[in-house]
PDB file of C-alpha atoms in Angstrom:
ATOM      1  CA  MET T   1      -0.334  -0.461  -0.988  1.00  0.00           C
ATOM      2  CA  VAL T   2       0.970   3.584  -0.570  1.00  0.00           C
ATOM      3  CA  THR T   3       0.436   6.799   0.897  1.00  0.00           C
ATOM      4  CA  VAL T   4       0.615  10.812  -0.747  1.00  0.00           C
ATOM      5  CA  GLN T   5       2.000  13.041   1.453  1.00  0.00           C
ATOM      6  CA  GLN T   6       1.784  15.862   1.633  1.00  0.00           C
ATOM      7  CA  PRO T   7       5.491  18.708   0.831  1.00  0.00           C
ATOM      8  CA  ALA T   8       5.786  21.332   2.490  1.00  0.00           C
ATOM      9  CA  VAL T   9       8.750  23.858   1.394  1.00  0.00           C
ATOM     10  CA  GLU T  10      10.677  26.402   3.962  1.00  0.00           C
ATOM     11  CA  PHE T  11      12.626  29.473   2.395  1.00  0.00           C
ATOM     12  CA  ASP T  12      15.629  31.571   3.299  1.00  0.00           C
ATOM     13  CA  ALA T  13      14.251  34.063   1.526  1.00  0.00           C
ATOM     14  CA  GLU T  14      17.125  36.893   2.973  1.00  0.00           C
ATOM     15  CA  ARG T  15      19.873  33.867   1.873  1.00  0.00           C
ATOM     16  CA  GLY T  16      19.849  33.457  -1.675  1.00  0.00           C
ATOM     17  CA  GLY T  17      15.910  32.447  -1.303  1.00  0.00           C
ATOM     18  CA  ARG T  18      17.139  29.123  -0.147  1.00  0.00           C
ATOM     19  CA  TRP T  19      15.120  26.213   0.696  1.00  0.00           C
ATOM     20  CA  THR T  20      16.056  25.375   4.360  1.00  0.00           C
ATOM     21  CA  SER T  21      13.101  22.186   4.407  1.00  0.00           C
ATOM     22  CA  LEU T  22      11.249  19.696   2.622  1.00  0.00           C
ATOM     23  CA  ARG T  23       9.154  17.096   4.778  1.00  0.00           C
ATOM     24  CA  ALA T  24       6.765  15.503   3.872  1.00  0.00           C
ATOM     25  CA  GLY T  25       5.673  12.230   6.074  1.00  0.00           C
ATOM     26  CA  GLY T  26       7.520  13.298   8.850  1.00  0.00           C
ATOM     27  CA  ARG T  27      10.713  13.070   6.879  1.00  0.00           C
ATOM     28  CA  GLU T  28      13.221  16.084   6.410  1.00  0.00           C
ATOM     29  CA  TRP T  29      14.525  15.477   2.456  1.00  0.00           C
ATOM     30  CA  LEU T  30      17.662  18.754   2.468  1.00  0.00           C
ATOM     31  CA  TRP T  31      20.603  18.085   3.763  1.00  0.00           C
ATOM     32  CA  ARG T  32      21.877  21.453   5.524  1.00  0.00           C
ATOM     33  CA  ARG T  33      26.338  21.427   6.724  1.00  0.00           C
ATOM     34  CA  PRO T  34      26.572  25.024   8.844  1.00  0.00           C
ATOM     35  CA  ASP T  35      29.351  27.317   7.139  1.00  0.00           C
ATOM     36  CA  PRO T  36      28.993  30.454   9.990  1.00  0.00           C
ATOM     37  CA  ALA T  37      30.855  31.977   5.945  1.00  0.00           C
ATOM     38  CA  ARG T  38      27.122  31.678   4.339  1.00  0.00           C
ATOM     39  CA  ARG T  39      25.737  35.111   6.493  1.00  0.00           C
ATOM     40  CA  THR T  40      28.267  38.036   5.088  1.00  0.00           C
ATOM     41  CA  VAL T  41      28.523  35.957   0.967  1.00  0.00           C
ATOM     42  CA  ARG T  42      28.368  38.661  -1.566  1.00  0.00           C
ATOM     43  CA  PRO T  43      27.747  39.301  -4.992  1.00  0.00           C
ATOM     44  CA  GLY T  44      30.436  37.410  -6.875  1.00  0.00           C
ATOM     45  CA  ASP T  45      32.334  35.129  -4.202  1.00  0.00           C
ATOM     46  CA  ALA T  46      32.758  31.714  -4.240  1.00  0.00           C
ATOM     47  CA  PHE T  47      30.313  29.733  -3.420  1.00  0.00           C
ATOM     48  CA  VAL T  48      29.628  27.944   0.311  1.00  0.00           C
ATOM     49  CA  ASP T  49      28.213  24.307   0.303  1.00  0.00           C
ATOM     50  CA  VAL T  50      25.256  24.884   3.224  1.00  0.00           C
ATOM     51  CA  GLY T  51      23.008  21.878   1.738  1.00  0.00           C
ATOM     52  CA  GLY T  52      19.099  22.372   1.042  1.00  0.00           C
ATOM     53  CA  VAL T  53      17.749  23.421  -2.246  1.00  0.00           C
ATOM     54  CA  GLU T  54      19.811  26.016  -3.859  1.00  0.00           C
ATOM     55  CA  GLU T  55      18.557  28.209  -6.744  1.00  0.00           C
ATOM     56  CA  CYS T  56      21.008  28.035  -9.299  1.00  0.00           C
ATOM     57  CA  VAL T  57      20.911  30.679 -12.210  1.00  0.00           C
ATOM     58  CA  PRO T  58      22.580  31.632 -15.132  1.00  0.00           C
ATOM     59  CA  THR T  59      24.831  28.683 -14.047  1.00  0.00           C
ATOM     60  CA  ILE T  60      26.049  26.125 -12.130  1.00  0.00           C
ATOM     61  CA  ARG T  61      29.223  25.931 -12.374  1.00  0.00           C
ATOM     62  CA  GLY T  62      31.896  28.523 -14.177  1.00  0.00           C
ATOM     63  CA  LEU T  63      31.494  31.866 -13.120  1.00  0.00           C
ATOM     64  CA  PRO T  64      29.533  33.810 -10.905  1.00  0.00           C
ATOM     65  CA  ASP T  65      30.075  29.785  -9.006  1.00  0.00           C
ATOM     66  CA  HIS T  66      26.111  28.236  -9.002  1.00  0.00           C
ATOM     67  CA  GLY T  67      24.888  31.089 -10.589  1.00  0.00           C
ATOM     68  CA  ASP T  68      24.059  34.999  -9.321  1.00  0.00           C
ATOM     69  CA  ALA T  69      20.688  34.378  -7.127  1.00  0.00           C
ATOM     70  CA  TRP T  70      22.188  32.133  -4.286  1.00  0.00           C
ATOM     71  CA  SER T  71      24.268  35.890  -3.148  1.00  0.00           C
ATOM     72  CA  ARG T  72      22.156  38.015  -3.068  1.00  0.00           C
ATOM     73  CA  PRO T  73      19.221  38.654  -0.176  1.00  0.00           C
ATOM     74  CA  TRP T  74      15.676  37.917  -1.907  1.00  0.00           C
ATOM     75  CA  ARG T  75      12.104  40.476  -1.578  1.00  0.00           C
ATOM     76  CA  ALA T  76       9.098  37.750   0.257  1.00  0.00           C
ATOM     77  CA  HIS T  77       6.220  38.810  -0.782  1.00  0.00           C
ATOM     78  CA  SER T  78       2.645  37.360  -0.634  1.00  0.00           C
ATOM     79  CA  GLY T  79       3.595  34.027  -1.137  1.00  0.00           C
ATOM     80  CA  ARG T  80       6.120  34.782  -3.833  1.00  0.00           C
ATOM     81  CA  THR T  81      10.267  35.242  -3.811  1.00  0.00           C
ATOM     82  CA  MET T  82      11.879  37.937  -5.691  1.00  0.00           C
ATOM     83  CA  VAL T  83      15.793  38.800  -6.666  1.00  0.00           C
ATOM     84  CA  GLN T  84      17.095  40.977  -8.605  1.00  0.00           C
ATOM     85  CA  CYS T  85      20.449  40.617 -10.974  1.00  0.00           C
ATOM     86  CA  PRO T  86      22.126  42.318 -12.863  1.00  0.00           C
ATOM     87  CA  ASP T  87      21.212  41.084 -15.833  1.00  0.00           C
ATOM     88  CA  PHE T  88      17.750  39.361 -14.810  1.00  0.00           C
ATOM     89  CA  GLU T  89      14.321  38.667 -12.163  1.00  0.00           C
ATOM     90  CA  LEU T  90      13.218  35.949 -11.238  1.00  0.00           C
ATOM     91  CA  ASP T  91      10.114  35.272  -9.652  1.00  0.00           C
ATOM     92  CA  ARG T  92       9.530  32.160  -7.853  1.00  0.00           C
ATOM     93  CA  ARG T  93       5.843  31.510  -6.434  1.00  0.00           C
ATOM     94  CA  ILE T  94       4.155  28.901  -4.127  1.00  0.00           C
ATOM     95  CA  ILE T  95       0.953  26.430  -4.443  1.00  0.00           C
ATOM     96  CA  ALA T  96       0.665  24.000  -2.421  1.00  0.00           C
ATOM     97  CA  GLY T  97      -2.265  21.477  -2.825  1.00  0.00           C
ATOM     98  CA  PRO T  98      -3.762  18.092  -1.371  1.00  0.00           C
ATOM     99  CA  ALA T  99      -1.263  15.928  -3.517  1.00  0.00           C
ATOM    100  CA  ALA T 100       1.691  18.251  -4.918  1.00  0.00           C
ATOM    101  CA  LEU T 101       3.016  21.921  -4.121  1.00  0.00           C
ATOM    102  CA  HIS T 102       4.639  23.167  -7.301  1.00  0.00           C
ATOM    103  CA  LEU T 103       6.783  26.502  -7.790  1.00  0.00           C
ATOM    104  CA  VAL T 104       6.056  28.053 -10.396  1.00  0.00           C
ATOM    105  CA  TYR T 105       8.601  31.123 -12.463  1.00  0.00           C
ATOM    106  CA  THR T 106       9.195  33.231 -14.158  1.00  0.00           C
ATOM    107  CA  LEU T 107      12.718  35.109 -15.585  1.00  0.00           C
ATOM    108  CA  ARG T 108      12.217  38.245 -16.458  1.00  0.00           C
ATOM    109  CA  ALA T 109      14.987  39.672 -19.317  1.00  0.00           C
ATOM    110  CA  GLU T 110      16.358  41.098 -22.356  1.00  0.00           C
ATOM    111  CA  PRO T 111      14.986  38.866 -25.290  1.00  0.00           C
ATOM    112  CA  GLY T 112      17.196  35.897 -26.033  1.00  0.00           C
ATOM    113  CA  TYR T 113      19.844  36.168 -22.973  1.00  0.00           C
ATOM    114  CA  ARG T 114      20.339  32.366 -22.495  1.00  0.00           C
ATOM    115  CA  PHE T 115      20.782  30.261 -19.064  1.00  0.00           C
ATOM    116  CA  LEU T 116      20.506  27.899 -17.279  1.00  0.00           C
ATOM    117  CA  TRP T 117      19.086  27.055 -14.342  1.00  0.00           C
ATOM    118  CA  ALA T 118      18.844  23.926 -11.558  1.00  0.00           C
ATOM    119  CA  ALA T 119      16.908  23.981  -8.336  1.00  0.00           C
ATOM    120  CA  HIS T 120      20.097  22.945  -7.033  1.00  0.00           C
ATOM    121  CA  ALA T 121      18.713  20.270  -4.348  1.00  0.00           C
ATOM    122  CA  LEU T 122      21.472  17.977  -1.586  1.00  0.00           C
ATOM    123  CA  LEU T 123      19.172  15.680   0.177  1.00  0.00           C
ATOM    124  CA  ASP T 124      19.235  13.736   2.706  1.00  0.00           C
ATOM    125  CA  LEU T 125      19.683   9.899   2.040  1.00  0.00           C
ATOM    126  CA  SER T 126      21.390   6.748   2.654  1.00  0.00           C
ATOM    127  CA  GLU T 127      23.688   4.391   1.019  1.00  0.00           C
ATOM    128  CA  GLN T 128      20.445   2.213   0.098  1.00  0.00           C
ATOM    129  CA  ALA T 129      18.704   4.736  -1.531  1.00  0.00           C
ATOM    130  CA  VAL T 130      17.702   4.596  -5.678  1.00  0.00           C
ATOM    131  CA  LEU T 131      17.336   7.192  -7.774  1.00  0.00           C
ATOM    132  CA  SER T 132      14.854   5.784 -11.036  1.00  0.00           C
ATOM    133  CA  ALA T 133      14.889   7.808 -14.362  1.00  0.00           C
ATOM    134  CA  PRO T 134      14.122   6.425 -17.783  1.00  0.00           C
ATOM    135  CA  GLU T 135      16.442   3.136 -18.348  1.00  0.00           C
ATOM    136  CA  GLY T 136      18.185   4.541 -21.486  1.00  0.00           C
ATOM    137  CA  THR T 137      18.374   9.129 -21.143  1.00  0.00           C
ATOM    138  CA  PRO T 138      21.571   9.903 -22.913  1.00  0.00           C
ATOM    139  CA  THR T 139      23.569  11.145 -19.855  1.00  0.00           C
ATOM    140  CA  ARG T 140      26.358  13.673 -20.222  1.00  0.00           C
ATOM    141  CA  LEU T 141      29.897  12.522 -17.867  1.00  0.00           C
ATOM    142  CA  PHE T 142      31.718  15.395 -16.732  1.00  0.00           C
ATOM    143  CA  PRO T 143      36.145  15.482 -16.679  1.00  0.00           C
ATOM    144  CA  GLU T 144      35.359  15.407 -13.062  1.00  0.00           C
ATOM    145  CA  ALA T 145      34.532  10.929 -14.089  1.00  0.00           C
ATOM    146  CA  ALA T 146      37.528  10.487 -15.925  1.00  0.00           C
ATOM    147  CA  GLY T 147      39.749   7.942 -13.619  1.00  0.00           C
ATOM    148  CA  LEU T 148      36.289   6.265 -12.923  1.00  0.00           C
ATOM    149  CA  LEU T 149      35.820   5.302 -16.783  1.00  0.00           C
ATOM    150  CA  THR T 150      37.070   2.184 -18.889  1.00  0.00           C
ATOM    151  CA  ASP T 151      38.387   4.376 -21.885  1.00  0.00           C
ATOM    152  CA  THR T 152      39.868   7.454 -22.788  1.00  0.00           C
ATOM    153  CA  TRP T 153      38.867  10.296 -21.774  1.00  0.00           C
ATOM    154  CA  PRO T 154      38.762  12.433 -25.167  1.00  0.00           C
ATOM    155  CA  SER T 155      41.599  15.914 -25.840  1.00  0.00           C
ATOM    156  CA  SER T 156      39.157  18.922 -24.213  1.00  0.00           C
ATOM    157  CA  ALA T 157      35.867  17.020 -24.486  1.00  0.00           C
ATOM    158  CA  PRO T 158      34.268  18.718 -21.786  1.00  0.00           C
ATOM    159  CA  TYR T 159      32.003  15.640 -21.610  1.00  0.00           C
ATOM    160  CA  VAL T 160      31.038  12.208 -22.337  1.00  0.00           C
ATOM    161  CA  THR T 161      27.472  10.393 -23.169  1.00  0.00           C
ATOM    162  CA  GLY T 162      26.198   7.235 -22.262  1.00  0.00           C
ATOM    163  CA  ASN T 163      23.042   5.370 -21.443  1.00  0.00           C
ATOM    164  CA  TRP T 164      21.359   5.870 -17.502  1.00  0.00           C
ATOM    165  CA  PRO T 165      21.579   4.310 -15.353  1.00  0.00           C
ATOM    166  CA  GLU T 166      25.015   3.791 -15.845  1.00  0.00           C
ATOM    167  CA  PRO T 167      27.065   6.010 -18.269  1.00  0.00           C
ATOM    168  CA  ARG T 168      29.780   4.290 -19.667  1.00  0.00           C
ATOM    169  CA  GLY T 169      29.808   1.637 -17.261  1.00  0.00           C
ATOM    170  CA  LEU T 170      29.466   4.394 -14.494  1.00  0.00           C
ATOM    171  CA  ARG T 171      26.801   2.813 -12.438  1.00  0.00           C
ATOM    172  CA  LEU T 172      24.984   5.845 -11.435  1.00  0.00           C
ATOM    173  CA  ASP T 173      21.381   4.882  -9.610  1.00  0.00           C
ATOM    174  CA  ARG T 174      21.731   3.482  -7.318  1.00  0.00           C
ATOM    175  CA  LEU T 175      24.400   4.887  -3.901  1.00  0.00           C
ATOM    176  CA  GLY T 176      25.903   2.543  -1.459  1.00  0.00           C
ATOM    177  CA  PRO T 177      28.606   3.315   0.927  1.00  0.00           C
ATOM    178  CA  ASP T 178      31.182   6.753   0.798  1.00  0.00           C
ATOM    179  CA  ASP T 179      34.079   5.619  -1.884  1.00  0.00           C
ATOM    180  CA  GLY T 180      36.027   7.846  -2.026  1.00  0.00           C
ATOM    181  CA  THR T 181      34.165   9.246  -5.855  1.00  0.00           C
ATOM    182  CA  ALA T 182      32.925  12.875  -7.223  1.00  0.00           C
ATOM    183  CA  VAL T 183      30.774  13.346 -10.273  1.00  0.00           C
ATOM    184  CA  GLY T 184      28.143  15.700 -11.335  1.00  0.00           C
ATOM    185  CA  ALA T 185      25.712  14.302 -14.658  1.00  0.00           C
ATOM    186  CA  VAL T 186      22.916  15.421 -16.276  1.00  0.00           C
ATOM    187  CA  LEU T 187      20.363  13.372 -17.547  1.00  0.00           C
ATOM    188  CA  VAL T 188      19.919  15.074 -20.808  1.00  0.00           C
ATOM    189  CA  GLY T 189      16.568  15.536 -22.115  1.00  0.00           C
ATOM    190  CA  CYS T 190      14.280  14.265 -19.219  1.00  0.00           C
ATOM    191  CA  ASP T 191      11.990  15.797 -16.972  1.00  0.00           C
ATOM    192  CA  ALA T 192      11.422  13.876 -13.903  1.00  0.00           C
ATOM    193  CA  ILE T 193      12.959  12.102 -11.531  1.00  0.00           C
ATOM    194  CA  GLY T 194      12.046   9.042  -8.553  1.00  0.00           C
ATOM    195  CA  VAL T 195      14.709   9.154  -4.866  1.00  0.00           C
ATOM    196  CA  ALA T 196      13.179   6.226  -3.643  1.00  0.00           C
ATOM    197  CA  ASP T 197      15.209   5.807   0.823  1.00  0.00           C
ATOM    198  CA  GLY T 198      13.720   2.996   2.472  1.00  0.00           C
ATOM    199  CA  PRO T 199       9.640   3.385   2.355  1.00  0.00           C
ATOM    200  CA  ASP T 200       9.765   7.001   1.377  1.00  0.00           C
ATOM    201  CA  VAL T 201       9.591   8.602  -2.099  1.00  0.00           C
ATOM    202  CA  LEU T 202       9.724  11.482  -3.463  1.00  0.00           C
ATOM    203  CA  ASN T 203       9.191  12.473  -7.049  1.00  0.00           C
ATOM    204  CA  LEU T 204      10.280  16.487  -8.507  1.00  0.00           C
ATOM    205  CA  ARG T 205       9.490  16.728 -12.338  1.00  0.00           C
ATOM    206  CA  LEU T 206       9.877  20.101 -14.477  1.00  0.00           C
ATOM    207  CA  TYR T 207       7.514  21.257 -16.741  1.00  0.00           C
ATOM    208  CA  ALA T 208       8.663  24.051 -19.587  1.00  0.00           C
ATOM    209  CA  GLU T 209       8.030  24.852 -23.480  1.00  0.00           C
ATOM    210  CA  PRO T 210       8.059  21.608 -25.610  1.00  0.00           C
ATOM    211  CA  ASP T 211      11.255  24.378 -27.476  1.00  0.00           C
ATOM    212  CA  VAL T 212      12.815  24.513 -23.589  1.00  0.00           C
ATOM    213  CA  PRO T 213      15.411  22.148 -22.847  1.00  0.00           C
ATOM    214  CA  VAL T 214      15.106  20.080 -20.181  1.00  0.00           C
ATOM    215  CA  SER T 215      17.308  18.029 -18.006  1.00  0.00           C
ATOM    216  CA  ILE T 216      17.526  15.882 -13.976  1.00  0.00           C
ATOM    217  CA  ALA T 217      21.483  16.976 -13.159  1.00  0.00           C
ATOM    218  CA  LEU T 218      23.639  14.746 -10.334  1.00  0.00           C
ATOM    219  CA  TRP T 219      25.091  15.613  -8.198  1.00  0.00           C
ATOM    220  CA  ARG T 220      27.462  12.328  -6.843  1.00  0.00           C
ATOM    221  CA  ASN T 221      30.180  13.486  -4.022  1.00  0.00           C
ATOM    222  CA  MET T 222      30.119  10.442  -2.013  1.00  0.00           C
ATOM    223  CA  GLY T 223      32.990  11.631   0.236  1.00  0.00           C
ATOM    224  CA  GLY T 224      35.289  12.913  -2.811  1.00  0.00           C
ATOM    225  CA  PHE T 225      34.882  16.539  -2.943  1.00  0.00           C
ATOM    226  CA  PRO T 226      36.260  18.858  -1.658  1.00  0.00           C
ATOM    227  CA  HIS T 227      40.119  17.868  -1.908  1.00  0.00           C
ATOM    228  CA  SER T 228      40.708  20.165   0.997  1.00  0.00           C
ATOM    229  CA  ALA T 229      37.746  18.324   3.393  1.00  0.00           C
ATOM    230  CA  PRO T 230      35.669  16.161   1.771  1.00  0.00           C
ATOM    231  CA  TYR T 231      32.086  15.058   2.850  1.00  0.00           C
ATOM    232  CA  ARG T 232      28.991  12.883   1.612  1.00  0.00           C
ATOM    233  CA  SER T 233      25.978  15.559  -0.217  1.00  0.00           C
ATOM    234  CA  VAL T 234      24.437  14.016  -3.500  1.00  0.00           C
ATOM    235  CA  GLY T 235      22.558  16.599  -5.594  1.00  0.00           C
ATOM    236  CA  VAL T 236      19.302  15.952  -7.688  1.00  0.00           C
ATOM    237  CA  GLU T 237      18.524  18.812 -10.163  1.00  0.00           C
ATOM    238  CA  PRO T 238      16.331  19.368 -12.174  1.00  0.00           C
ATOM    239  CA  MET T 239      17.345  22.199 -14.298  1.00  0.00           C
ATOM    240  CA  LEU T 240      16.846  24.257 -17.695  1.00  0.00           C
ATOM    241  CA  GLY T 241      19.623  23.403 -19.378  1.00  0.00           C
ATOM    242  CA  SER T 242      21.913  20.571 -20.258  1.00  0.00           C
ATOM    243  CA  VAL T 243      25.625  21.535 -18.957  1.00  0.00           C
ATOM    244  CA  PHE T 244      26.566  22.511 -16.278  1.00  0.00           C
ATOM    245  CA  ASP T 245      27.746  26.012 -17.615  1.00  0.00           C
ATOM    246  CA  LEU T 246      26.772  28.673 -19.024  1.00  0.00           C
ATOM    247  CA  ALA T 247      30.273  28.945 -21.199  1.00  0.00           C
ATOM    248  CA  ASP T 248      30.503  25.715 -22.861  1.00  0.00           C
ATOM    249  CA  ALA T 249      26.023  25.890 -23.599  1.00  0.00           C
ATOM    250  CA  GLY T 250      26.220  24.638 -27.694  1.00  0.00           C
ATOM    251  CA  PRO T 251      23.038  25.278 -29.549  1.00  0.00           C
ATOM    252  CA  HIS T 252      20.768  23.153 -26.785  1.00  0.00           C
ATOM    253  CA  ASP T 253      21.859  22.985 -24.430  1.00  0.00           C
ATOM    254  CA  ALA T 254      20.131  26.599 -22.640  1.00  0.00           C
ATOM    255  CA  ALA T 255      17.124  28.114 -22.420  1.00  0.00           C
ATOM    256  CA  VAL T 256      16.283  30.557 -24.545  1.00  0.00           C
ATOM    257  CA  VAL T 257      13.861  34.751 -23.712  1.00  0.00           C
ATOM    258  CA  PRO T 258      12.145  34.711 -25.653  1.00  0.00           C
ATOM    259  CA  PRO T 259      11.045  37.808 -27.905  1.00  0.00           C
ATOM    260  CA  THR T 260       7.775  38.467 -24.685  1.00  0.00           C
ATOM    261  CA  GLY T 261      10.602  39.686 -22.470  1.00  0.00           C
ATOM    262  CA  GLU T 262       9.911  35.630 -20.248  1.00  0.00           C
ATOM    263  CA  LEU T 263       9.997  32.879 -19.785  1.00  0.00           C
ATOM    264  CA  ARG T 264       7.713  30.811 -17.462  1.00  0.00           C
ATOM    265  CA  TRP T 265       8.070  26.477 -15.566  1.00  0.00           C
ATOM    266  CA  ALA T 266       7.133  24.648 -12.765  1.00  0.00           C
ATOM    267  CA  LEU T 267       8.568  22.258 -10.814  1.00  0.00           C
ATOM    268  CA  GLN T 268       6.309  19.514  -9.086  1.00  0.00           C
ATOM    269  CA  ILE T 269       6.995  18.258  -6.183  1.00  0.00           C
ATOM    270  CA  THR T 270       5.134  14.998  -4.962  1.00  0.00           C
ATOM    271  CA  ALA T 271       6.232  12.448  -2.159  1.00  0.00           C
ATOM    272  CA  ALA T 272       4.377   9.327  -0.782  1.00  0.00           C
ATOM    273  CA  ARG T 273       5.278   5.726   1.608  1.00  0.00           C
ATOM    274  CA  ARG T 274       5.371   2.434   1.029  1.00  0.00           C
ATOM    275  CA  HIS T 275       3.695  -0.061   4.101  1.00  0.00           C
ATOM    276  CA  GLU T 276       4.209  -3.573   3.794  1.00  0.00           C
ATOM    277  CA  HIS T 277       0.818  -5.392   4.511  1.00  0.00           C
TER     278      HIS T 277
END
């Protein structure tokens, strides 16, 4: 038997609009870590990882590190939060229903503006957690995975591609114990992913216009990053685009603001718990 659980979310508008809690059925899904440096960040600073969910836009890797929105205060008003950045404005609206949570986004910028966006969700998952996405989904692996592959990494390639769940022989759908590795991957064209951890299930689904590239990014850090003081963190990140760094984006790898000057998309979150008979 499966029971549906109503997700609830909390934000810290003053510090980057970060999601500080995502609860369902009494379970907290978000991983967090303390770092007092987060309280004093300014635009352009290196990223300070305190977990939760960051709104990474207009890039994830590259410059500015993790985008330009996480280091700025957001404005909160009537169920909406907004941030003003030099090149764009991002508006996030929450619609809570009995079975699903919807976050509706609007980005306003000059027509033709190219960007990446990710809900950079770091989840608190056990070694038994399993990720589910359509088998065979084209999955891009990035250079930190080079040493884990049996074949040689092509010279200067920003990524290589294989098929989910085991692109280029690297199994990604099961977490397992820490093994000292850290891998970033992007499931290209994938608009939904499920996370099962014990009896609990979390589902994330993106809705966007047909010409907007959608993907699911993964950050599978099993104690391999950062090198100076590694820790375990697992990112499951619905995104617009199909690369981590806007500088690497080809013609169809980034979202583009249409002639109206506004681009809208939505993220749906559902949760459930499985019960044994």
